[in-house]
Coordinates of C-alpha atoms and ligand atoms in Angstrom, one line a residue:
X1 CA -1.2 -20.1 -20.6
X2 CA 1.2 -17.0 -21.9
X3 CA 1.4 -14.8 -18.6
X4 CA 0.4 -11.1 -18.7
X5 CA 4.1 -10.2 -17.8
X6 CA 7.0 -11.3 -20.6
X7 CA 9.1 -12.9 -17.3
X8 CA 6.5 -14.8 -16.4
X9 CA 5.5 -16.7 -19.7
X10 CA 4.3 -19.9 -17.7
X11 CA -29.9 -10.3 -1.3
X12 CA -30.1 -8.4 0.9
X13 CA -34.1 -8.6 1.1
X14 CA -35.7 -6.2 -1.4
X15 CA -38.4 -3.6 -0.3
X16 CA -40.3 -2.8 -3.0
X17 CA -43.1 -0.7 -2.9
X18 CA -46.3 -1.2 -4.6
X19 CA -46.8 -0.5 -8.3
X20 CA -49.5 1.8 -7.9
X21 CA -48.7 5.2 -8.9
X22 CA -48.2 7.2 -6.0
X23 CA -47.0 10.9 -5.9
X24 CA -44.0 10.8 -3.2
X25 CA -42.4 13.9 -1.2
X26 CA -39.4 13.4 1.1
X27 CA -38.2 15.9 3.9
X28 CA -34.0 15.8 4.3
X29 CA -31.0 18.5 3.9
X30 CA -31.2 18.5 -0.2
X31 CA -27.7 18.9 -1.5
X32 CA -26.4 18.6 -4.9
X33 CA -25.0 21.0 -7.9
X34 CA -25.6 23.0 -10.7
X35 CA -22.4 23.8 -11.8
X36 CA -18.6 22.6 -11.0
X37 CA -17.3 23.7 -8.2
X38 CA -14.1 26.0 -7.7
X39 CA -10.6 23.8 -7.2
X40 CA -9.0 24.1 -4.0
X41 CA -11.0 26.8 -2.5
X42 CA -14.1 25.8 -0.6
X43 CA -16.5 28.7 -2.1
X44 CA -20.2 28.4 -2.9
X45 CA -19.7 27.9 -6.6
X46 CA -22.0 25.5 -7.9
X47 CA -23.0 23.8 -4.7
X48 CA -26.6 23.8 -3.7
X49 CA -28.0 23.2 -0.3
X50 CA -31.4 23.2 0.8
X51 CA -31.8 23.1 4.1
X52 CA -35.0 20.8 5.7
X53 CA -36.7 20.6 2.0
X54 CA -39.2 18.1 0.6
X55 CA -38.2 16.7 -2.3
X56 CA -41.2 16.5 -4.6
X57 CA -41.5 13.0 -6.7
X58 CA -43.9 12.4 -9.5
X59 CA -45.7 9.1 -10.4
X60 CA -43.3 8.7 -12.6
X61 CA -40.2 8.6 -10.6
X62 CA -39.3 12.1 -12.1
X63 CA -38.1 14.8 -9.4
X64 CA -40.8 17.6 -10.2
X65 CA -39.3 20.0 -7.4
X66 CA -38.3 20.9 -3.8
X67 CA -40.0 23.3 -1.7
X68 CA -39.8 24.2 2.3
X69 CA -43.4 23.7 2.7
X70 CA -45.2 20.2 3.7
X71 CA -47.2 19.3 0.9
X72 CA -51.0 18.4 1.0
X73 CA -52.2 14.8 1.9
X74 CA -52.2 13.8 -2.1
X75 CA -48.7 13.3 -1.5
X76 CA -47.0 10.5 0.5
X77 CA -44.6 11.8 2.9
X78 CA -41.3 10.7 4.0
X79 CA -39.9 12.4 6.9
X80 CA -36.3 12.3 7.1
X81 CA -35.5 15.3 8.6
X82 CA -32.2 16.2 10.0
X83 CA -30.8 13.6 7.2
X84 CA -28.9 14.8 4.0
X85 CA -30.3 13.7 0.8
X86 CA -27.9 13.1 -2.2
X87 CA -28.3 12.3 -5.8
X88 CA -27.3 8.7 -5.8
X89 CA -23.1 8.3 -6.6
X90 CA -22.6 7.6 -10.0
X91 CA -19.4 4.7 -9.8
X92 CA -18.1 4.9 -13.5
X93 CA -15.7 1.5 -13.1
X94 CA -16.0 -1.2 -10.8
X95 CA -16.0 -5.2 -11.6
X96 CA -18.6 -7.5 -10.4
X97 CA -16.9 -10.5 -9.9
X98 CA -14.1 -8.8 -8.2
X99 CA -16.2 -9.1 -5.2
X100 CA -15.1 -12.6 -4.2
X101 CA -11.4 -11.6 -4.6
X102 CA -12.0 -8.0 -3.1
X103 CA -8.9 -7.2 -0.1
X104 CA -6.6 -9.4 -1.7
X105 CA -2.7 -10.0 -0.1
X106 CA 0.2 -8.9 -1.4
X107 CA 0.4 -8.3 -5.5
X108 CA 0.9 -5.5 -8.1
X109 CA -1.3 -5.4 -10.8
X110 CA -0.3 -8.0 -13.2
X111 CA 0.4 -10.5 -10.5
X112 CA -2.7 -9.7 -9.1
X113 CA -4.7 -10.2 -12.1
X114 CA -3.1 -13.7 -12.2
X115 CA -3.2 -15.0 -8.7
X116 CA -6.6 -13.5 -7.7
X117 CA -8.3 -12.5 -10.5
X118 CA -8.5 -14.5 -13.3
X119 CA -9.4 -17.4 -11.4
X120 CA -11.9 -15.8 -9.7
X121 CA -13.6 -14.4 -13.1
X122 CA -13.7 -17.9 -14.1
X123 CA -16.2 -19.4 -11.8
X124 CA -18.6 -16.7 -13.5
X125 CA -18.3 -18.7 -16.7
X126 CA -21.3 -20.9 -14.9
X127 CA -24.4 -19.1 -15.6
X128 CA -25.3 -20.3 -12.3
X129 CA -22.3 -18.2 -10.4
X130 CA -22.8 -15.5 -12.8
X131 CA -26.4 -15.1 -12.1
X132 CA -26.0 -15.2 -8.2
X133 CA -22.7 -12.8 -8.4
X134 CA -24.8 -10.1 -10.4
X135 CA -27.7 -10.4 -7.9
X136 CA -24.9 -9.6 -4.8
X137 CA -23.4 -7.1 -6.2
X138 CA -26.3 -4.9 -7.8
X139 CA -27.4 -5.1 -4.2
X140 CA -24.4 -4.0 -2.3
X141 CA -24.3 -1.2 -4.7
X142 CA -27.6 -0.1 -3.6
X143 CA -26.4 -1.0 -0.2
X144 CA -23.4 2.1 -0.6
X145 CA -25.4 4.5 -1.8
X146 CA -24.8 4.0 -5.3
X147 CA -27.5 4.2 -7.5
X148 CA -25.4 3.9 -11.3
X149 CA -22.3 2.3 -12.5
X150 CA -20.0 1.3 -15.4
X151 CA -19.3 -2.2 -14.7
X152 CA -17.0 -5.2 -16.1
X153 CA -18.5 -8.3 -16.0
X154 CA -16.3 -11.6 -16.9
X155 CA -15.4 -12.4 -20.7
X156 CA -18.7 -14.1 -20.6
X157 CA -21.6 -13.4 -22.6
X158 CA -23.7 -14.9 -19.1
X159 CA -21.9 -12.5 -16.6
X160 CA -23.4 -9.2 -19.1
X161 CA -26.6 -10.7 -19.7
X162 CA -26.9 -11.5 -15.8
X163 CA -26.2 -7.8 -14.6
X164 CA -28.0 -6.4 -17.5
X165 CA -31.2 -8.5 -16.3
X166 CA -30.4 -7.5 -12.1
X167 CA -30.3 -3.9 -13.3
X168 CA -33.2 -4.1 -15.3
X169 CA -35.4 -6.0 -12.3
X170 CA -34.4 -2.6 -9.9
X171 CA -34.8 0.3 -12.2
X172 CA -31.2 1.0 -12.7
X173 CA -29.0 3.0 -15.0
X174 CA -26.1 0.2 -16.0
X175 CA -23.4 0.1 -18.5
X176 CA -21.8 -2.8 -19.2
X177 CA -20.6 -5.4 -22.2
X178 CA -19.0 -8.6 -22.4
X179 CA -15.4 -8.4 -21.3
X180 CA -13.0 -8.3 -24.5
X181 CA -10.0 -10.2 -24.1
X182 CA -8.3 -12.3 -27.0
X183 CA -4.8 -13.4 -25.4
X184 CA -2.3 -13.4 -22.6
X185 CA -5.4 -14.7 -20.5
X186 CA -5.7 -18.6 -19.0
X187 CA -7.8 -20.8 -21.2
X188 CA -11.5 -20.0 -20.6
X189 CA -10.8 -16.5 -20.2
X190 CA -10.1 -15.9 -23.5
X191 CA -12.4 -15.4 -26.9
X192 CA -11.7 -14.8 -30.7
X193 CA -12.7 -11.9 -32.6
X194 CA -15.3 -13.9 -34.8
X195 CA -17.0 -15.1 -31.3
X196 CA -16.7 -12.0 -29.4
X197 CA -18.3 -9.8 -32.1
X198 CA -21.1 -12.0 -32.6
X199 CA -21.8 -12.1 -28.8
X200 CA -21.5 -8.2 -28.8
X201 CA -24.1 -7.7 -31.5
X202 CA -26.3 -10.2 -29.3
X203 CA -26.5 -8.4 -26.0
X204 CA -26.3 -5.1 -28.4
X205 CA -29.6 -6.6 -29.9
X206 CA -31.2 -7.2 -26.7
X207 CA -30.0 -4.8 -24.3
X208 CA -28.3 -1.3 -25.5
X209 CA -31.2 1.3 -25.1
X210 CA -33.7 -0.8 -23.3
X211 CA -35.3 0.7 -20.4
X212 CA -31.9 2.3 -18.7
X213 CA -29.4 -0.2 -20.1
X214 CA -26.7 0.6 -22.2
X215 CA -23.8 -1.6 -24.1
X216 CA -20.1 -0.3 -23.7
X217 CA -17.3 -2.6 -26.1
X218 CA -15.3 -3.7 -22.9
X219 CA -11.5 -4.0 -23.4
X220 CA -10.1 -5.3 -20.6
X221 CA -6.7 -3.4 -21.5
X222 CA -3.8 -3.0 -24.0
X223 CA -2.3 -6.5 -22.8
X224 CA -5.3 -9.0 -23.5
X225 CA -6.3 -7.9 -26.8
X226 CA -4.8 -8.3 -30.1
X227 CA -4.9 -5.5 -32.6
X228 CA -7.6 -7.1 -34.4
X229 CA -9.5 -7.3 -31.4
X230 CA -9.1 -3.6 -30.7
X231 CA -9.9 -2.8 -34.5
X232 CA -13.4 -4.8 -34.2
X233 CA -14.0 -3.0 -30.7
X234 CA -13.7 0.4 -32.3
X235 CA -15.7 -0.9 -35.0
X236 CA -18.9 -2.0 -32.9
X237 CA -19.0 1.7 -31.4
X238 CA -19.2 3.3 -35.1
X239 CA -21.9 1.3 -36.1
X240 CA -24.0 1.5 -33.0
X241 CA -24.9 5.2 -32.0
X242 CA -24.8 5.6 -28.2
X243 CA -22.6 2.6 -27.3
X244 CA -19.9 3.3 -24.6
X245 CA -16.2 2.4 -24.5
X246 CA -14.6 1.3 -21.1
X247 CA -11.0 0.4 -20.4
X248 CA -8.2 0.9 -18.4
X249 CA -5.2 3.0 -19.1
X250 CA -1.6 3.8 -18.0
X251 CA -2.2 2.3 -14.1
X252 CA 0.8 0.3 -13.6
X253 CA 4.6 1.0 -14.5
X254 CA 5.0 -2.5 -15.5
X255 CA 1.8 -3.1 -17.6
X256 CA 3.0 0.3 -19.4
X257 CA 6.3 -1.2 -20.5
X258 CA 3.9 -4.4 -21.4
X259 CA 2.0 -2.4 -23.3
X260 CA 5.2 -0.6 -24.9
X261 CA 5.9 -4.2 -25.8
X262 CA 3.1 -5.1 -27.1
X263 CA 2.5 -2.5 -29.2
X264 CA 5.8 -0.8 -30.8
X265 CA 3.5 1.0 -33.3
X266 CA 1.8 3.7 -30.7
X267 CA 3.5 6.3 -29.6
X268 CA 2.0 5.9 -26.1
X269 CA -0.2 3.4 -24.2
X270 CA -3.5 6.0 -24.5
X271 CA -2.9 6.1 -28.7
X272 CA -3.1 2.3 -28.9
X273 CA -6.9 2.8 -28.3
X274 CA -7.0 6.1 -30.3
X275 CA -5.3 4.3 -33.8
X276 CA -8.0 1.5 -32.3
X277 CA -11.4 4.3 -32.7
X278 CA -11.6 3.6 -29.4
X279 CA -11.8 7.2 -28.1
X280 CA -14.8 9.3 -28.1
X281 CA -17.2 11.0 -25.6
X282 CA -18.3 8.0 -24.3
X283 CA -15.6 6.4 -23.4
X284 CA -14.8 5.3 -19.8
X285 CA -11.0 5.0 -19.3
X286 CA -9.7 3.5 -15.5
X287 CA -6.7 4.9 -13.8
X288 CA -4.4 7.1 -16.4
X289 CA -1.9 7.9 -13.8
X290 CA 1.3 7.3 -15.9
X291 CA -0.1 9.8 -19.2
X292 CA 2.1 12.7 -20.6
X293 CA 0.3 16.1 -21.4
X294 CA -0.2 14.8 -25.6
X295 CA -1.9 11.9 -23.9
X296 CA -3.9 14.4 -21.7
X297 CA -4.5 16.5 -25.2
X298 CA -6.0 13.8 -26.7
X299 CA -8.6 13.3 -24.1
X300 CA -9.7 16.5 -24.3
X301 CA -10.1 16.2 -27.9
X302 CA -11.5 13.0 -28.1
X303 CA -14.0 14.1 -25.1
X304 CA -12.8 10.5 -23.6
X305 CA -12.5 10.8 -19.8
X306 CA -10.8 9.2 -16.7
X307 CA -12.3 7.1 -14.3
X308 CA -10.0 7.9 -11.2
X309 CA -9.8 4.9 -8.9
X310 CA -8.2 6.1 -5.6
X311 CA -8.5 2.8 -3.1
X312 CA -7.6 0.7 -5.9
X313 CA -4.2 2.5 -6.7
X314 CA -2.9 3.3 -3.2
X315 CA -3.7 -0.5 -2.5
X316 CA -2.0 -2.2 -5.6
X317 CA 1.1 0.4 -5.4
X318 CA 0.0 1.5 -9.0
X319 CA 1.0 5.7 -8.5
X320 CA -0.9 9.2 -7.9
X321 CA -3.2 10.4 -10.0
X322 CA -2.5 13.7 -10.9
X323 CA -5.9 15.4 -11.1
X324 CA -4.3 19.1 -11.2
X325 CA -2.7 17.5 -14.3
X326 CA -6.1 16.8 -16.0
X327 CA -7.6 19.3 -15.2
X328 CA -5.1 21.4 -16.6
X329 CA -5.8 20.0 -19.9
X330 CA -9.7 20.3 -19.6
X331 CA -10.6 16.5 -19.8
X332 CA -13.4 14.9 -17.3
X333 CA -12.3 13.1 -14.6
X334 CA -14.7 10.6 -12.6
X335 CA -14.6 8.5 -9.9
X336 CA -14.7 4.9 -9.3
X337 CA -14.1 2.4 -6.9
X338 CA -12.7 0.1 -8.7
X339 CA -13.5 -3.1 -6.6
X340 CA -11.6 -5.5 -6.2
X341 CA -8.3 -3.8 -6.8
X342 CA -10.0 -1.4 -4.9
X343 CA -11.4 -1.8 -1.3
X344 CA -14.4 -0.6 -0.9
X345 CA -17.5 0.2 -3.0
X346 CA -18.6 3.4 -0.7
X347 CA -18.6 6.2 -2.3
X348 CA -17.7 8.7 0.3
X349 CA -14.7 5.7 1.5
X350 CA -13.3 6.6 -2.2
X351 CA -13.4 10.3 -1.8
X352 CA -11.6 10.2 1.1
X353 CA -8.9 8.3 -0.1
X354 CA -8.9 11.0 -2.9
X355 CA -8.1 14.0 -1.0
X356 CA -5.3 12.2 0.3
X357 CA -4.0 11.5 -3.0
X358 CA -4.0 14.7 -3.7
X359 CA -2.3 15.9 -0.4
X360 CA 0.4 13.8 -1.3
X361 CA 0.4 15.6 -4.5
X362 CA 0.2 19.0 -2.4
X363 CA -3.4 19.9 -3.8
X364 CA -6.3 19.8 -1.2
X365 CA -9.4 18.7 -3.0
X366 CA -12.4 19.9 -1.5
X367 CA -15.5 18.0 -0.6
X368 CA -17.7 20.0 -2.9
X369 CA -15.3 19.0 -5.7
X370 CA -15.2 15.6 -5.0
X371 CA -18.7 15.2 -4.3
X372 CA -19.7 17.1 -7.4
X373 CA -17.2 14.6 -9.2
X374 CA -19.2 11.9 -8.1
X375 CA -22.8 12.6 -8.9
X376 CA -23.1 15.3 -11.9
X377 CA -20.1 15.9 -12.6
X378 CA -20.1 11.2 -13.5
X379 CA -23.2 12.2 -15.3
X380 CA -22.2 14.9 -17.5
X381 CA -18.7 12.2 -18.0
X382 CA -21.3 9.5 -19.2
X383 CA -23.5 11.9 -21.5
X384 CA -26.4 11.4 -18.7
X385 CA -26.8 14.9 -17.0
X386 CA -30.5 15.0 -18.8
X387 CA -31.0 11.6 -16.3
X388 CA -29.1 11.2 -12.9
X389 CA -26.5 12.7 -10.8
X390 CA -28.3 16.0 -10.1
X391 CA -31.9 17.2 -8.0
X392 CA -33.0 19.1 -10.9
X393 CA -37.2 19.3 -12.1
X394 CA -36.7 16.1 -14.7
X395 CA -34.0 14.0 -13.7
X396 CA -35.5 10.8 -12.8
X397 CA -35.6 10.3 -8.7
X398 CA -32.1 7.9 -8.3
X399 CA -31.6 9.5 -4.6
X400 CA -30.2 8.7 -1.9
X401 CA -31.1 9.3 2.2
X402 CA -27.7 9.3 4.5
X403 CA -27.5 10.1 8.4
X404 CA -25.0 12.8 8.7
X405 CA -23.0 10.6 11.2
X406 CA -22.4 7.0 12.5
X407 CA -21.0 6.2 16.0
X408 CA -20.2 8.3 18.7
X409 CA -17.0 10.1 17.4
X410 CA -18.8 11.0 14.0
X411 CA -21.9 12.1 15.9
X412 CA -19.6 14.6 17.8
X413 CA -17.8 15.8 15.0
X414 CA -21.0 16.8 13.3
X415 CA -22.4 18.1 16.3
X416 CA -19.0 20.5 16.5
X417 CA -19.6 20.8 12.3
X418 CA -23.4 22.2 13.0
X419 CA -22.4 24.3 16.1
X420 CA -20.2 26.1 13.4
X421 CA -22.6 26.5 10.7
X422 CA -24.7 28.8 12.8
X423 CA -22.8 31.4 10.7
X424 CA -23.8 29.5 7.5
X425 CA -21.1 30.7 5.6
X426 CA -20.0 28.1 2.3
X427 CA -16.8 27.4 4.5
X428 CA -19.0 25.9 7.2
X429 CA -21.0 24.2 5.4
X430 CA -18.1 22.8 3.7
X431 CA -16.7 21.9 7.1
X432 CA -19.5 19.7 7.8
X433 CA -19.8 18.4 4.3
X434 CA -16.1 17.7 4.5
X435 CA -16.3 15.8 7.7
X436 CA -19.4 13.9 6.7
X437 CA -17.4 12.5 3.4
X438 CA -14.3 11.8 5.5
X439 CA -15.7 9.5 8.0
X440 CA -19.1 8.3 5.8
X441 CA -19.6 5.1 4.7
X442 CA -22.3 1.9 4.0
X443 CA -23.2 2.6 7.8
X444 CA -24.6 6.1 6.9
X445 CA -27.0 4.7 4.2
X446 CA -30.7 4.5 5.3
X447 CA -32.4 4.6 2.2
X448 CA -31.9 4.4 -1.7
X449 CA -34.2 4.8 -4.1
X450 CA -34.2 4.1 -7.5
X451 CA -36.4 6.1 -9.9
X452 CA -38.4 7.3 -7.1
X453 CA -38.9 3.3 -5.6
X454 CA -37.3 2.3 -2.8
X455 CA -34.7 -0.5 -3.7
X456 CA -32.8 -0.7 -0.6
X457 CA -33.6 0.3 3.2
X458 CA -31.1 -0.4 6.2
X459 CA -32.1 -2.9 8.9
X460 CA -33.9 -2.4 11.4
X461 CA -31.7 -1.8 14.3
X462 CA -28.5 -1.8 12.5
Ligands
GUN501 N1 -6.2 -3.9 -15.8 C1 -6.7 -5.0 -16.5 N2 -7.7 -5.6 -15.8 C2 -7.8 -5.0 -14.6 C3 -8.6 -5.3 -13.5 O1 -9.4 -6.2 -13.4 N3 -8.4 -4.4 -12.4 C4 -7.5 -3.4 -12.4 N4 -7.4 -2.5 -11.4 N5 -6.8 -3.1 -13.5 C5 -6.9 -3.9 -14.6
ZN502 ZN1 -10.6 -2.0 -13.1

């Protein structure tokens, strides 16, 4: 095998609820947002709270409304109350194998790639594997709190057609594609242009726009595809409208100057992909910590965005992304977990790692930011605002039902939080909010539902 680096050339159980079409209302502390909120200054711009609200359902799985008023006995109610209800995070880049190499010892990125990760992603070539690792991980998502995601599969056709079919048996928004990579993988990892775009067209066939599935051409980076590869990647999105593009960018030092190698023509790492077609508005690109501001331009331009993946940076020693920086330039920024370079699928874990990646940077991100980053802000990213990430009349019901603390010391904070917001001023409830997103996590899920169905509850007892 030719090595990545030039130096180195050697069920959880299921509760589904009955078919029947039932009109559903559920009482919590409705929160989400209907605008962006203000940088660094914890104002009420944008954010929406509704205290002790039922969220009103349809048949259909559509939200219809909210209201502070029990509704009559043709609905079904759900009392949560005292709970915080969330439009379900939206995690624009995470890998599904990646769970079985997930807290990994002791690599940077391209070493990690080849120690952990390749040979992980080739036990997936077994339909088998791929079939049981989709089913795991479509559930654990649930499990977070995360009701949406951008995923990479494996370079084989199974691994897509697996999570396509998990995603499709739940009710969930999923965007994935075969993994693209042509060389400087290990032998089964690696496909040819001819094969790859005939597998594409296949899963394009059966999959992009059915039900709440859609195809993205999934280059795995700069490193592990050839320019041809690229060319017929850029291709498959101009002659199939909707089709998304996901990546990563500019996360290492190293796999910059890689790239650099690779590819003396492009002025940068980003404008590989741009001479590639690669770049348009729905194309998900991982990490761009190491950009300049042309780079930064052309995102803006292309309407591209950046799928910021806190956990997985600080833990491989990739660099700060500087978020100031993009939003500067006016391109979207989402956020992802990035699991398994990064170490945890939560939602509110990642957030947290986020604002300290920006204090490092001396910027303090607020919650309503990151929060707002996470749920519409990920949906207007992904083209999908008309869909998920917000509470609005329409969107379909992907929600989600947390307890505002787990354990003792986060029950006391919140209690301290709530004494506070007596004044109910936006700074205490961002106090709370704050808290909550600090010190949430998997613990603090009791319920997701998926288009209005429930598709994961907590234990009993847990
Ligand atoms: N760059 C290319 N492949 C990967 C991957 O699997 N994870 C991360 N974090 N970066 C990558
Ligand atoms: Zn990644």
């Amino acid at each position: 095998m030719q090595g990545l680096r030039q130096t180195t050339i050697t069920r959880m159980t299921l509760e589904h609820e009955p078919a029947r079409a039932v009109k559903r209302a559920w009482r919590a502390d409705l929160l989400d947002f209907t605008a962006t909120p203000s940088w660094g200054s914890p104002d009420e711009a944008g954010v929406r709270l509704r205290p002790d609200h039922w969220l009103l359902v349809d048949e259909q799985g559509r939200i219809e409304g909210a209201t502070p008023h029990e509704p009559g006995h043709d609905w079904e109610r759900h009392d949560h109350r005292g709970r915080l209800l969330m439009p379900g995070f939206i995690d624009t880049h995470v890998h599904c194998p990646q769970l079985d190499v997930i807290a990994s010892w002791g690599a940077g990125l391209l070493d990690w790639l080849e120690t952990y990760t390749f040979p992980a992603e080739l036990r997936h070539a077994d339909p088998a594997v791929a079939r049981a690792g989709a089913e795991r991980f479509l559930d654990a998502l649930l499990a977070h709190g995360t009701t949406a995601a951008v995923v990479f599969p494996t370079v084989h056709k199974a691994s897509a057609e697996a999570l396509f079919e998990g995603a499709a048996a739940r009710g969930m928004r999923l965007i994935t594609g075969k993994v693209l990579m042509d060389r400087h993988a290990p032998d089964g990892l690696r496909d040819d242009v001819p094969g790859a775009r005939a597998e594409c067209e296949e899963l394009i066939g059966r999959w992009h726009g059915r039900g709440r599935a859609a195809f993205a051409a999934t280059v795995r980076f700069a490193v592990t595809s050839t320019p041809e590869q690229l060319a017929m990647a850029g291709e498959l999105g101009r002659r199939h409208a909707g089709l998304y593009m996901q990546t990563h960018v500019a996360e290492s030092r190293e796999e910059v100057r890689r790239v650099a190698e690779l590819h003396p023509e492009a002025r940068s790492y980003l404008d590989v992909y741009r001479r590639a077609g690669l770049l348009h508005e729905r194309a998900v690109l991982a990490h761009g910590i190491w950009l300049d501001a042309q780079d930064r331009s052309l995102l803006h331009d292309t309407g591209a965005h950046i799928a910021h993946s806190p956990t997985s940076n600080l833990f491989l020693g990739s660099g700060l992304f500087d978020w100031s920086a993009a939003r500067a330039a006016g391109h979207g920024v989402s956020i992802a977990t990035d699991v398994g370079g990064g170490t945890s699928l939560s939602m509110p874990r990642t957030l947290a790692e986020a604002y300290k990646v920006q204090a490092l940077q001396g910027e303090r991100l607020t919650a309503f930011y990151a929060l707002h980053a996470a749920t519409a802000g990920a949906a207007r990213a992904l083209r999908l605002e008309h869909e998920i990430g917000s509470l609005e009349r329409g969107r379909l019901a992907d929600v989600v039902i947390w307890d505002w603390a787990a354990g003792p010391v986060a029950e006391h904070r919140d209690a301290v939080a709530r004494g506070a917001l007596a004044g109910t001023t936006p700074q205490a409830l961002h106090a709370r909010l704050f808290a909550w997103m600090q010190l949430a996590d998997e613990r603090n899920v009791v319920q997701s539902l998926v288009a209005g169905h429930t598709r994961h509850r907590r234990a009993k007892g847990a």
